[in-house]
Coordinates of C-alpha atoms and ligand atoms in Angstrom, one line a residue:
Chain V
M2 CA 10.5 -18.6 -6.5
I3 CA 8.0 -17.9 -3.9
K4 CA 9.8 -20.1 -1.4
K5 CA 13.0 -18.1 -2.0
R6 CA 11.2 -14.8 -1.4
L7 CA 9.6 -16.0 1.7
M8 CA 13.0 -17.3 2.9
F9 CA 14.5 -13.8 2.3
Q10 CA 11.7 -12.2 4.2
K11 CA 12.2 -14.5 7.1
L12 CA 15.9 -13.9 7.1
S13 CA 15.5 -10.1 7.0
F14 CA 13.0 -10.2 9.8
S15 CA 15.2 -12.3 11.9
M16 CA 18.1 -9.9 11.4
I17 CA 16.1 -6.8 12.2
K18 CA 14.7 -8.5 15.2
A19 CA 18.1 -9.5 16.4
A20 CA 19.2 -5.9 16.1
A21 CA 16.3 -4.7 18.2
W22 CA 17.1 -7.4 20.8
I23 CA 20.7 -6.2 21.1
N24 CA 19.4 -3.0 22.8
G25 CA 17.5 -4.9 25.4
A26 CA 20.3 -7.3 25.9
A27 CA 22.9 -4.5 26.4
L28 CA 20.7 -2.8 29.0
A29 CA 19.9 -6.1 30.8
I30 CA 23.6 -7.1 30.9
M31 CA 24.6 -3.7 32.2
V32 CA 21.9 -3.6 34.8
Y33 CA 22.7 -7.1 35.9
Y34 CA 26.3 -6.3 36.2
I35 CA 25.8 -3.3 38.3
V36 CA 23.0 -4.7 40.5
S37 CA 24.9 -7.9 41.2
R38 CA 28.0 -6.1 42.3
G39 CA 26.3 -3.1 43.9
W40 CA 23.3 -4.3 45.9
R41 CA 25.4 -5.5 48.9
A42 CA 26.6 -1.9 49.3
I43 CA 23.1 -0.5 49.5
S44 CA 21.9 0.1 53.1
W45 CA 20.1 2.7 55.0
E46 CA 23.4 4.0 56.2
F47 CA 24.8 4.2 52.7
L48 CA 21.9 6.3 51.5
T49 CA 21.7 8.7 54.5
Q50 CA 25.3 9.1 55.8
V51 CA 28.3 11.1 54.7
P52 CA 31.4 9.3 53.5
R53 CA 33.9 8.3 56.3
D54 CA 37.5 7.1 56.5
S55 CA 38.8 8.9 53.4
M56 CA 35.6 7.8 51.5
T57 CA 36.3 4.1 52.0
A58 CA 33.3 3.7 54.2
G59 CA 30.1 5.5 55.2
G60 CA 27.4 6.7 52.8
I61 CA 26.9 8.9 49.8
F62 CA 24.1 11.2 51.0
P63 CA 25.9 14.4 50.0
C64 CA 26.3 13.0 46.5
I65 CA 22.6 12.3 46.2
V66 CA 21.7 15.7 47.4
G67 CA 24.3 17.3 45.2
T68 CA 23.0 15.6 42.1
L69 CA 19.4 16.5 42.9
A70 CA 20.4 20.1 43.5
L71 CA 22.3 20.3 40.2
C72 CA 19.4 18.7 38.3
S73 CA 17.0 21.2 39.9
V74 CA 19.0 24.1 38.7
T75 CA 19.4 22.5 35.3
L76 CA 15.6 22.1 35.0
F77 CA 14.9 25.5 36.3
V78 CA 17.2 27.1 33.6
A79 CA 16.8 24.8 30.6
L80 CA 13.0 24.3 30.7
P81 CA 11.9 27.9 30.3
V82 CA 14.6 28.8 27.9
G83 CA 14.2 25.7 25.9
V84 CA 10.4 25.8 25.7
A85 CA 10.5 29.5 24.8
S86 CA 13.0 28.9 22.1
A87 CA 11.0 26.0 20.6
I88 CA 7.8 28.1 20.6
Y89 CA 9.7 30.9 18.9
L90 CA 11.1 28.5 16.2
N91 CA 7.9 26.5 15.7
E92 CA 5.1 29.0 16.1
Y93 CA 6.4 32.4 15.3
A94 CA 9.4 32.3 13.1
T95 CA 9.2 29.2 11.0
R96 CA 11.4 30.5 8.2
G97 CA 14.0 33.0 7.3
K98 CA 17.7 33.5 7.6
L99 CA 17.8 34.3 11.4
V100 CA 15.8 31.1 12.1
R101 CA 18.1 29.0 10.0
L102 CA 21.0 30.5 11.9
I103 CA 19.5 29.7 15.3
R104 CA 18.7 26.2 14.2
L105 CA 22.2 25.7 13.1
G106 CA 23.4 27.0 16.5
I107 CA 21.2 24.5 18.3
N108 CA 22.2 21.6 16.2
N109 CA 25.9 22.4 16.8
L110 CA 25.2 22.9 20.5
A111 CA 23.9 19.3 20.6
G112 CA 27.1 18.1 19.0
V113 CA 29.5 19.8 21.4
P114 CA 31.4 17.3 23.6
S115 CA 30.5 17.4 27.2
I116 CA 34.0 18.2 28.4
V117 CA 33.9 21.3 26.3
F118 CA 30.8 22.4 28.1
G119 CA 32.7 21.8 31.3
L120 CA 35.6 24.0 30.2
F121 CA 33.2 26.7 29.0
G122 CA 31.3 26.6 32.3
L123 CA 34.6 27.0 34.2
A124 CA 35.7 29.9 32.1
F125 CA 32.3 31.7 31.9
F126 CA 30.2 30.9 35.0
C127 CA 33.0 30.2 37.5
I128 CA 35.5 32.8 36.5
V129 CA 33.9 35.6 34.4
L130 CA 30.7 35.6 36.3
K131 CA 32.6 34.9 39.5
M132 CA 30.2 32.2 40.7
G133 CA 33.0 29.8 41.5
V134 CA 32.6 26.1 41.7
S135 CA 29.0 25.9 42.8
V136 CA 25.6 24.4 42.3
A137 CA 24.7 27.4 40.2
S138 CA 27.7 27.1 37.9
G139 CA 27.3 23.4 37.5
G140 CA 23.6 23.6 37.0
L141 CA 23.9 26.3 34.4
T142 CA 26.5 24.3 32.5
L143 CA 24.3 21.2 32.5
G144 CA 21.4 23.4 31.6
I145 CA 23.1 24.7 28.4
M146 CA 24.1 21.2 27.6
T147 CA 20.5 20.0 28.0
L148 CA 18.9 22.9 26.0
P149 CA 19.1 21.2 22.6
V150 CA 17.3 18.1 24.0
I151 CA 14.5 20.2 25.5
I152 CA 14.2 22.3 22.4
G153 CA 14.0 19.2 20.3
A154 CA 11.4 17.5 22.5
T155 CA 9.3 20.6 22.7
E156 CA 9.4 21.1 18.9
E157 CA 8.3 17.5 18.4
A158 CA 5.5 18.0 20.9
L159 CA 4.4 21.3 19.3
K160 CA 4.5 19.7 15.8
A161 CA 2.2 16.9 17.1
V162 CA -0.5 19.4 17.9
P163 CA -2.8 19.4 14.9
D164 CA -3.1 22.7 13.0
T165 CA -6.9 22.3 13.2
F166 CA -6.6 23.3 16.9
R167 CA -4.7 26.4 16.1
E168 CA -7.2 27.3 13.3
A169 CA -10.2 26.7 15.5
S170 CA -8.8 29.0 18.2
L171 CA -7.8 31.8 15.8
A172 CA -11.2 31.5 14.0
M173 CA -12.9 32.4 17.3
G174 CA -11.0 35.6 17.7
A175 CA -8.2 34.4 19.9
T176 CA -4.8 36.1 19.4
K177 CA -1.8 34.0 18.4
W178 CA -0.4 34.2 21.9
Q179 CA -3.7 33.1 23.5
T180 CA -3.8 30.3 21.0
I181 CA -0.3 29.1 22.0
R182 CA -0.9 29.7 25.7
K183 CA -4.3 28.1 26.1
V184 CA -4.6 25.5 23.3
V185 CA -1.2 24.6 21.9
L186 CA 0.9 24.4 25.0
P187 CA -1.6 22.4 27.1
A188 CA -1.9 19.9 24.3
A189 CA 1.8 19.7 23.9
F190 CA 2.5 19.6 27.6
P191 CA 2.8 15.9 28.2
G192 CA 5.3 15.6 25.4
I193 CA 7.3 18.6 26.6
L194 CA 7.4 17.2 30.1
T195 CA 8.5 13.8 29.1
G196 CA 11.2 15.1 26.8
S197 CA 12.5 17.5 29.5
I198 CA 12.7 14.9 32.2
L199 CA 14.5 12.6 29.8
G200 CA 16.9 15.4 29.1
I201 CA 17.5 16.1 32.8
S202 CA 18.0 12.5 33.6
R203 CA 20.7 12.4 31.0
A204 CA 22.3 15.4 32.6
A205 CA 22.1 13.8 36.0
G206 CA 24.6 11.2 34.8
E207 CA 27.1 13.6 33.2
T208 CA 30.5 13.9 34.8
A209 CA 32.6 16.1 32.5
P210 CA 30.5 19.3 32.6
I211 CA 30.4 19.4 36.4
M212 CA 33.9 18.3 37.4
Y213 CA 35.3 21.8 37.0
T214 CA 32.1 23.7 37.6
G215 CA 30.0 22.3 40.4
A216 CA 31.3 19.0 41.9
V217 CA 34.1 18.5 44.3
F218 CA 36.1 15.5 45.4
F219 CA 34.8 15.6 48.9
T220 CA 32.7 17.8 51.2
P221 CA 30.8 16.6 54.2
N222 CA 28.6 19.6 54.0
L223 CA 25.3 19.8 52.3
P224 CA 24.8 22.8 50.1
S225 CA 23.1 25.7 51.9
S226 CA 23.0 28.0 49.0
L227 CA 23.3 28.0 45.2
F228 CA 26.8 29.1 45.5
D229 CA 28.1 26.2 47.5
E230 CA 30.1 23.4 46.0
V231 CA 28.6 19.9 46.2
M232 CA 29.5 16.2 45.7
A233 CA 27.7 14.5 42.9
L234 CA 27.0 10.8 42.1
P235 CA 28.7 10.5 38.7
Y236 CA 31.8 12.4 39.8
H237 CA 32.0 10.4 43.0
I238 CA 32.1 7.2 41.0
Y239 CA 34.8 8.7 38.9
V240 CA 36.8 9.7 41.9
L241 CA 36.5 6.4 43.7
A242 CA 37.4 4.5 40.6
T243 CA 40.4 6.5 39.5
A244 CA 41.8 8.8 42.0
G245 CA 41.8 7.2 45.4
T246 CA 44.6 5.2 46.9
Q247 CA 42.2 2.4 47.7
I248 CA 40.5 1.7 44.4
E249 CA 40.1 -2.0 45.0
I250 CA 38.7 -1.6 48.5
T251 CA 36.1 0.9 47.4
R252 CA 34.9 -1.3 44.5
P253 CA 31.6 -2.2 46.2
L254 CA 31.0 1.4 47.0
Q255 CA 31.6 2.3 43.4
Y256 CA 29.0 -0.2 42.2
G257 CA 26.7 0.8 44.9
T258 CA 26.9 4.5 43.9
A259 CA 26.4 3.5 40.2
L260 CA 23.3 1.5 41.3
V261 CA 21.9 4.5 43.1
L262 CA 22.6 6.7 40.0
I263 CA 20.9 4.4 37.6
G264 CA 18.1 4.0 40.1
L265 CA 17.6 7.7 40.2
V266 CA 17.7 8.0 36.4
F267 CA 15.3 5.1 35.9
G268 CA 13.0 6.7 38.5
M269 CA 13.0 10.0 36.6
N270 CA 12.3 8.2 33.3
L271 CA 9.5 6.1 34.8
T272 CA 8.0 9.3 36.3
A273 CA 8.0 10.9 32.9
I274 CA 6.3 7.9 31.3
I275 CA 3.7 7.6 33.9
L276 CA 2.9 11.3 33.9
R277 CA 2.6 11.3 30.1
A278 CA 0.3 8.3 30.1
K279 CA -1.9 9.9 32.9
M280 CA -2.1 13.3 31.1
R281 CA -2.8 11.7 27.7
K282 CA -5.6 9.8 29.3
K283 CA -7.0 12.9 30.8
L284 CA -6.8 14.8 27.5
R285 CA -7.8 11.8 25.5
I286 CA -5.3 12.2 22.8
Chain K
M29 CA -38.4 44.1 0.3
E30 CA -35.1 45.9 0.6
R31 CA -32.1 43.7 0.6
H32 CA -29.5 44.2 3.3
I33 CA -26.1 43.1 2.2
K34 CA -24.0 41.9 5.1
M35 CA -20.8 41.0 3.3
Y36 CA -19.6 41.1 -0.3
T37 CA -16.5 40.7 -2.4
E38 CA -15.7 42.7 -5.4
N39 CA -13.3 41.5 -8.1
L40 CA -11.5 39.3 -5.6
D41 CA -8.3 37.6 -6.9
F42 CA -6.3 35.3 -4.7
F43 CA -2.8 33.9 -5.2
Y44 CA -0.9 31.0 -3.6
G45 CA 2.6 32.2 -4.5
N46 CA 2.4 32.7 -8.2
S47 CA -0.5 30.4 -8.8
Q48 CA -3.8 32.2 -9.0
A49 CA -6.6 30.3 -7.2
L50 CA -9.4 32.8 -7.5
H51 CA -10.2 35.0 -10.4
D52 CA -12.3 38.1 -10.1
I53 CA -14.9 36.8 -7.7
S54 CA -17.8 39.2 -6.9
I55 CA -20.5 37.9 -4.6
D56 CA -22.8 39.7 -2.2
F57 CA -24.3 37.9 0.9
D58 CA -27.6 38.9 2.2
E59 CA -28.0 39.4 5.9
N60 CA -29.6 36.4 7.7
R61 CA -29.7 34.3 4.5
V62 CA -27.8 31.1 3.6
T63 CA -25.6 31.2 0.6
A64 CA -24.2 27.9 -0.7
L65 CA -20.9 27.6 -2.6
I66 CA -20.7 24.6 -4.9
G67 CA -18.3 23.3 -7.5
P68 CA -15.9 20.5 -8.3
S69 CA -13.0 19.7 -6.0
G70 CA -10.1 22.2 -6.2
C71 CA -12.2 25.0 -7.8
G72 CA -11.4 27.3 -4.9
K73 CA -14.5 27.2 -2.6
S74 CA -12.4 26.7 0.6
T75 CA -9.9 29.3 -0.5
Y76 CA -12.7 31.8 -1.1
L77 CA -14.4 31.0 2.2
R78 CA -11.1 31.5 4.1
C79 CA -10.6 34.9 2.5
L80 CA -13.7 36.0 4.3
N81 CA -12.3 35.7 7.8
R82 CA -8.7 36.1 6.6
M83 CA -7.8 32.6 7.7
N84 CA -5.6 32.4 4.6
D85 CA -3.3 34.9 6.2
L86 CA -1.8 32.0 8.1
I87 CA -0.4 30.6 4.8
P88 CA 2.9 32.2 3.7
N89 CA 3.3 34.0 0.4
I90 CA -0.4 34.6 -0.4
K91 CA -1.7 37.6 -2.1
V92 CA -5.2 39.1 -2.2
K93 CA -6.4 41.6 -4.7
G94 CA -9.8 43.3 -5.0
R95 CA -12.1 44.0 -2.1
A96 CA -13.9 42.0 0.6
M97 CA -16.3 44.0 2.7
L98 CA -18.1 43.4 6.0
D99 CA -20.8 46.0 6.8
K100 CA -19.2 48.2 4.2
K101 CA -15.8 48.1 5.8
D102 CA -12.9 46.6 3.9
I103 CA -11.7 43.6 5.9
Y104 CA -8.2 43.8 4.2
D105 CA -7.7 47.3 5.3
P106 CA -4.4 47.5 7.2
S107 CA -6.0 49.3 10.1
L108 CA -8.5 46.6 10.6
D109 CA -8.1 44.2 13.6
V110 CA -8.0 40.6 12.3
V111 CA -8.8 39.3 15.7
T112 CA -12.1 41.2 15.9
L113 CA -12.9 40.3 12.3
R114 CA -12.6 36.6 13.2
R115 CA -14.8 37.1 16.2
R116 CA -17.5 38.6 14.0
V117 CA -17.0 36.1 11.2
G118 CA -17.0 32.6 12.7
M119 CA -16.0 29.4 11.1
V120 CA -16.9 25.7 11.3
F121 CA -14.5 23.4 9.7
Q122 CA -14.8 20.3 7.5
K123 CA -13.6 17.8 10.2
P124 CA -14.9 18.4 13.7
N125 CA -12.0 19.8 15.6
P126 CA -12.9 20.2 19.3
F127 CA -10.1 21.1 21.7
P128 CA -8.8 18.3 23.9
K129 CA -10.6 20.0 26.8
S130 CA -14.0 19.4 28.5
I131 CA -17.2 20.1 26.7
F132 CA -17.7 23.1 28.9
E133 CA -14.2 24.5 28.4
N134 CA -14.6 24.1 24.6
I135 CA -17.5 26.5 24.5
A136 CA -16.2 28.8 27.3
Y137 CA -12.9 29.2 25.5
G138 CA -14.0 31.7 22.9
L139 CA -15.6 33.8 25.7
K140 CA -12.6 33.7 27.8
V141 CA -10.2 34.8 25.1
N142 CA -12.6 37.6 24.2
G143 CA -12.4 38.9 27.8
V144 CA -15.6 37.6 29.4
K145 CA -14.7 37.0 33.0
D146 CA -18.0 36.7 34.9
K147 CA -18.5 33.0 35.7
A148 CA -22.3 33.2 35.7
E149 CA -22.3 34.9 32.4
I150 CA -20.0 32.2 30.9
T151 CA -22.2 29.4 32.3
R152 CA -25.2 31.1 30.8
I153 CA -23.8 31.5 27.4
V154 CA -22.3 28.0 27.3
E155 CA -25.8 26.7 28.0
K156 CA -27.4 29.0 25.4
S157 CA -24.9 28.1 22.7
L158 CA -25.3 24.4 23.3
K159 CA -29.0 24.8 23.1
Q160 CA -28.7 26.8 19.9
A161 CA -26.6 24.0 18.4
A162 CA -29.2 21.5 19.4
I163 CA -26.8 19.4 21.5
W164 CA -27.7 20.6 25.0
D165 CA -29.8 17.6 25.9
E166 CA -27.1 15.2 24.9
V167 CA -24.3 16.8 26.9
K168 CA -25.9 18.6 29.8
D169 CA -25.0 15.8 32.2
R170 CA -21.4 15.5 31.0
L171 CA -20.2 19.0 30.6
N172 CA -17.0 18.3 32.4
E173 CA -16.1 15.3 30.3
S174 CA -13.7 15.5 27.4
A175 CA -15.2 16.7 24.2
L176 CA -13.2 14.0 22.4
G177 CA -15.5 11.4 23.8
L178 CA -18.4 12.6 21.7
S179 CA -19.5 11.0 18.5
G180 CA -18.5 12.7 15.2
G181 CA -21.9 14.3 14.7
Q182 CA -22.0 15.5 18.3
Q183 CA -18.5 16.9 18.0
Q184 CA -19.5 18.9 14.9
R185 CA -22.5 20.4 16.7
L186 CA -20.3 21.2 19.6
C187 CA -18.0 23.0 17.2
I188 CA -21.0 24.9 15.9
A189 CA -21.9 25.8 19.5
R190 CA -18.3 26.9 20.1
A191 CA -18.5 29.2 17.1
L192 CA -21.8 30.6 18.2
A193 CA -20.7 31.3 21.7
V194 CA -18.8 34.4 20.6
A195 CA -21.9 35.7 18.9
P196 CA -20.6 36.0 15.3
E197 CA -22.6 37.9 12.7
V198 CA -21.5 35.7 9.8
L199 CA -20.9 31.9 10.0
L200 CA -18.6 30.3 7.4
M201 CA -19.1 26.5 7.1
D202 CA -16.7 24.4 5.0
E203 CA -18.4 21.2 4.2
P204 CA -19.6 20.9 7.8
A205 CA -21.4 17.6 7.3
S206 CA -19.1 15.8 4.9
A207 CA -17.6 13.6 7.7
L208 CA -21.0 12.7 9.1
D209 CA -23.7 10.0 8.6
P210 CA -27.1 10.9 7.2
I211 CA -28.8 11.4 10.5
A212 CA -26.1 13.7 11.9
T213 CA -26.2 15.5 8.6
Q214 CA -29.9 16.1 8.9
K215 CA -29.4 17.5 12.3
I216 CA -26.8 19.9 11.0
E217 CA -29.1 21.0 8.2
E218 CA -32.0 21.6 10.6
L219 CA -29.6 23.6 12.6
I220 CA -28.6 25.8 9.7
A221 CA -32.2 26.5 8.9
E222 CA -32.8 27.5 12.5
L223 CA -29.7 29.7 12.7
S224 CA -30.3 31.5 9.5
S225 CA -33.0 33.6 11.1
R226 CA -30.4 35.6 12.9
L227 CA -27.1 34.8 11.2
T228 CA -25.6 35.2 7.8
I229 CA -24.4 31.8 6.7
I230 CA -22.1 30.9 3.9
I231 CA -21.7 27.1 3.4
V232 CA -19.5 25.1 1.1
T233 CA -20.9 21.8 0.1
H234 CA -20.4 19.0 -2.3
N235 CA -23.9 17.7 -1.9
M236 CA -26.3 19.3 -4.4
Q237 CA -29.4 18.2 -2.5
Q238 CA -27.9 19.8 0.6
A239 CA -27.3 23.0 -1.2
A240 CA -30.8 22.9 -2.6
R241 CA -32.3 22.2 0.9
V242 CA -30.5 24.6 3.1
S243 CA -29.6 27.7 1.0
D244 CA -31.4 30.7 -0.4
R245 CA -28.8 31.5 -3.0
T246 CA -26.1 29.4 -4.6
A247 CA -22.8 30.2 -6.2
F248 CA -21.3 27.8 -8.7
F249 CA -17.5 27.9 -8.9
Y250 CA -15.3 26.3 -11.5
L251 CA -11.5 26.5 -11.9
G252 CA -11.3 29.5 -9.6
K253 CA -14.0 31.5 -11.3
L254 CA -17.5 32.2 -10.3
I255 CA -19.6 30.8 -13.1
E256 CA -23.1 31.4 -11.9
L257 CA -24.7 33.1 -8.9
N258 CA -28.5 32.7 -8.5
D259 CA -31.4 32.0 -6.3
T260 CA -31.1 28.4 -5.3
D261 CA -34.4 27.5 -6.8
T262 CA -33.5 29.1 -10.1
L263 CA -30.0 27.7 -10.2
F264 CA -31.1 24.1 -9.6
T265 CA -34.3 24.2 -11.8
K266 CA -33.4 26.5 -14.7
P267 CA -29.7 27.4 -14.6
E268 CA -28.7 30.2 -16.9
L269 CA -25.5 28.5 -18.1
K270 CA -25.0 25.1 -19.7
Q271 CA -21.9 24.6 -17.6
T272 CA -23.9 24.9 -14.4
E273 CA -26.6 22.6 -15.7
D274 CA -23.9 20.0 -16.6
Y275 CA -22.5 20.2 -13.1
I276 CA -25.7 19.9 -11.2
T277 CA -27.0 17.1 -13.3
G278 CA -23.8 15.2 -12.8
R279 CA -22.8 15.3 -16.5
F280 CA -19.5 16.9 -15.7
G281 CA -15.9 16.4 -16.8
Ligands
LIG11 N1 -2.0 26.1 1.0 C1 -2.1 26.0 -0.4 N2 -1.0 26.3 -1.1 C2 -1.0 26.2 -2.5 N3 -2.1 25.9 -3.2 C3 -3.2 25.6 -2.5 C4 -3.3 25.7 -1.1 N4 -4.5 25.3 -0.7 C5 -5.2 25.1 -1.9 N5 -4.5 25.3 -3.0 C6 -4.9 25.2 -4.4 O1 -5.9 26.1 -4.7 C7 -6.9 25.6 -5.4 C8 -8.2 25.7 -4.8 O2 -8.2 24.9 -3.6 P1 -9.4 24.8 -2.6 O3 -9.0 24.0 -1.4 O4 -9.9 26.2 -2.3 O5 -10.5 24.0 -3.4 P2 -11.9 23.5 -3.0 O6 -12.9 24.0 -4.0 O7 -12.2 23.8 -1.6 O8 -11.8 21.9 -3.2 P3 -12.4 20.8 -2.3 O9 -13.8 20.7 -2.8 O10 -11.7 19.6 -2.7 O11 -12.3 21.1 -0.9 C9 -6.5 24.1 -5.7 O12 -5.9 24.0 -7.0 C10 -5.5 23.8 -4.6 O13 -4.5 22.9 -5.1
LIG12 MG1 -12.4 22.7 0.3

């Protein structure tokens, strides 16, 4: 009897373990695939020059700058709005019809396909607000798409702040706002930051929301204002891999660009993790 | 000697939704005296204590009936400012709950939120509060370190110092020593004795000896009702009611 139970236990554990390993394996295989095909394309020139010869040679510098510009706008828009919304939902209005409605809205926003965000951005930011295809339009579109992620991360972080901190603060004659501002937010900050960076790094890789709103096929110019159009890493990959006449010739460039993109994303995620660890240590929580 | 009543409640009823947690509680608290609230778990001691600084307001669907007065002013009067009330009626919680900030910042916090800006003044009050809470010598060389690095007993004294910094007139303590070892507990008790010369203290405790040691008067609660209120000596030596006697001698339920 006991033997049988132990055997079952072993079997279940092995299966669960296997499932967990699949994640790691998927990542490892993907990274290996991209690195092995892309690393030869990486050079100083590739990272710092503009594309040449109908994008079959040269570098991807405008794409890197474009993606960073789009991400900055995204962060700038989504962080304050997302954090404010999460504070409202978690600290002020925790129940009631309106709150349920807002939550429903956020959950649905999270489920909207990214191409729909792209079309919305085109219709609203580019056309109605007359911002055209630009960093601003693309960044705002990505920002709206990232909002649910940031709200979710912020709410998690706020929930993790023990109520005893709030009570201690209020019991000393602090107002609710002072309590949020000076006790709750600082304690939640590492979590908010990490969640937000993860959200932005996700946005960095999105193609559909920016292909009508911010990114263009080719421009040798770097953006000089928020209302300029840019090249972007994910869209560049898409273009090279599907739209050119020389798809085979640019393969190494495609993998090189992909490598730069995942490098950028991993870099952001790593920054988030390190920052969180540092701040946790400082706060000792 | 004439008694000076700092705070009192009159026929106070309290409801969590539809369930009544306090029935008709009337207690008066002498100024600069220690009153202990005792009674079995769930009898409403914490609920009562949290009525006195309106901490229960944070819980949805609560209802308060009757009166609770501080210096003859109704603290549930709609025109009263809760923030000021909580500054005047401080609170120390069961589990030490220092902020994840430095020792200095923990104490300075209450001053800053109450509008004290002068750095020298803040530094002075921080030191004074830490001394009053008998923890100054242990922390004076590490004021900029995280408060979470202190031991449990030190954290609780820090929390007392934090409460004292905003100069409350009444201090509510909800089992302040229940998470501490005997030595730390003794320190807290000495502190209570010391503070009671200039502060009205209301303390909830499960420890009879502690109630007997630190308080001037004791109120015995049972099932949301005030059973007996008496001088501590009387309540513990010749209680008026059989129920009280059963509880304090441990012959209970
Ligand atoms: N937030 C709440 N919502 C609903 N009921 C509550 C709430 N807090 C306490 N109660 C109920 O009110 C009654 C009194 O609780 P209270 O915490 O005041 O007791 P207590 O005397 O402090 O007990 P203990 O000695 O265990 O701390 C209990 O029946 C408890 O279940
Ligand atoms: Mg209690």
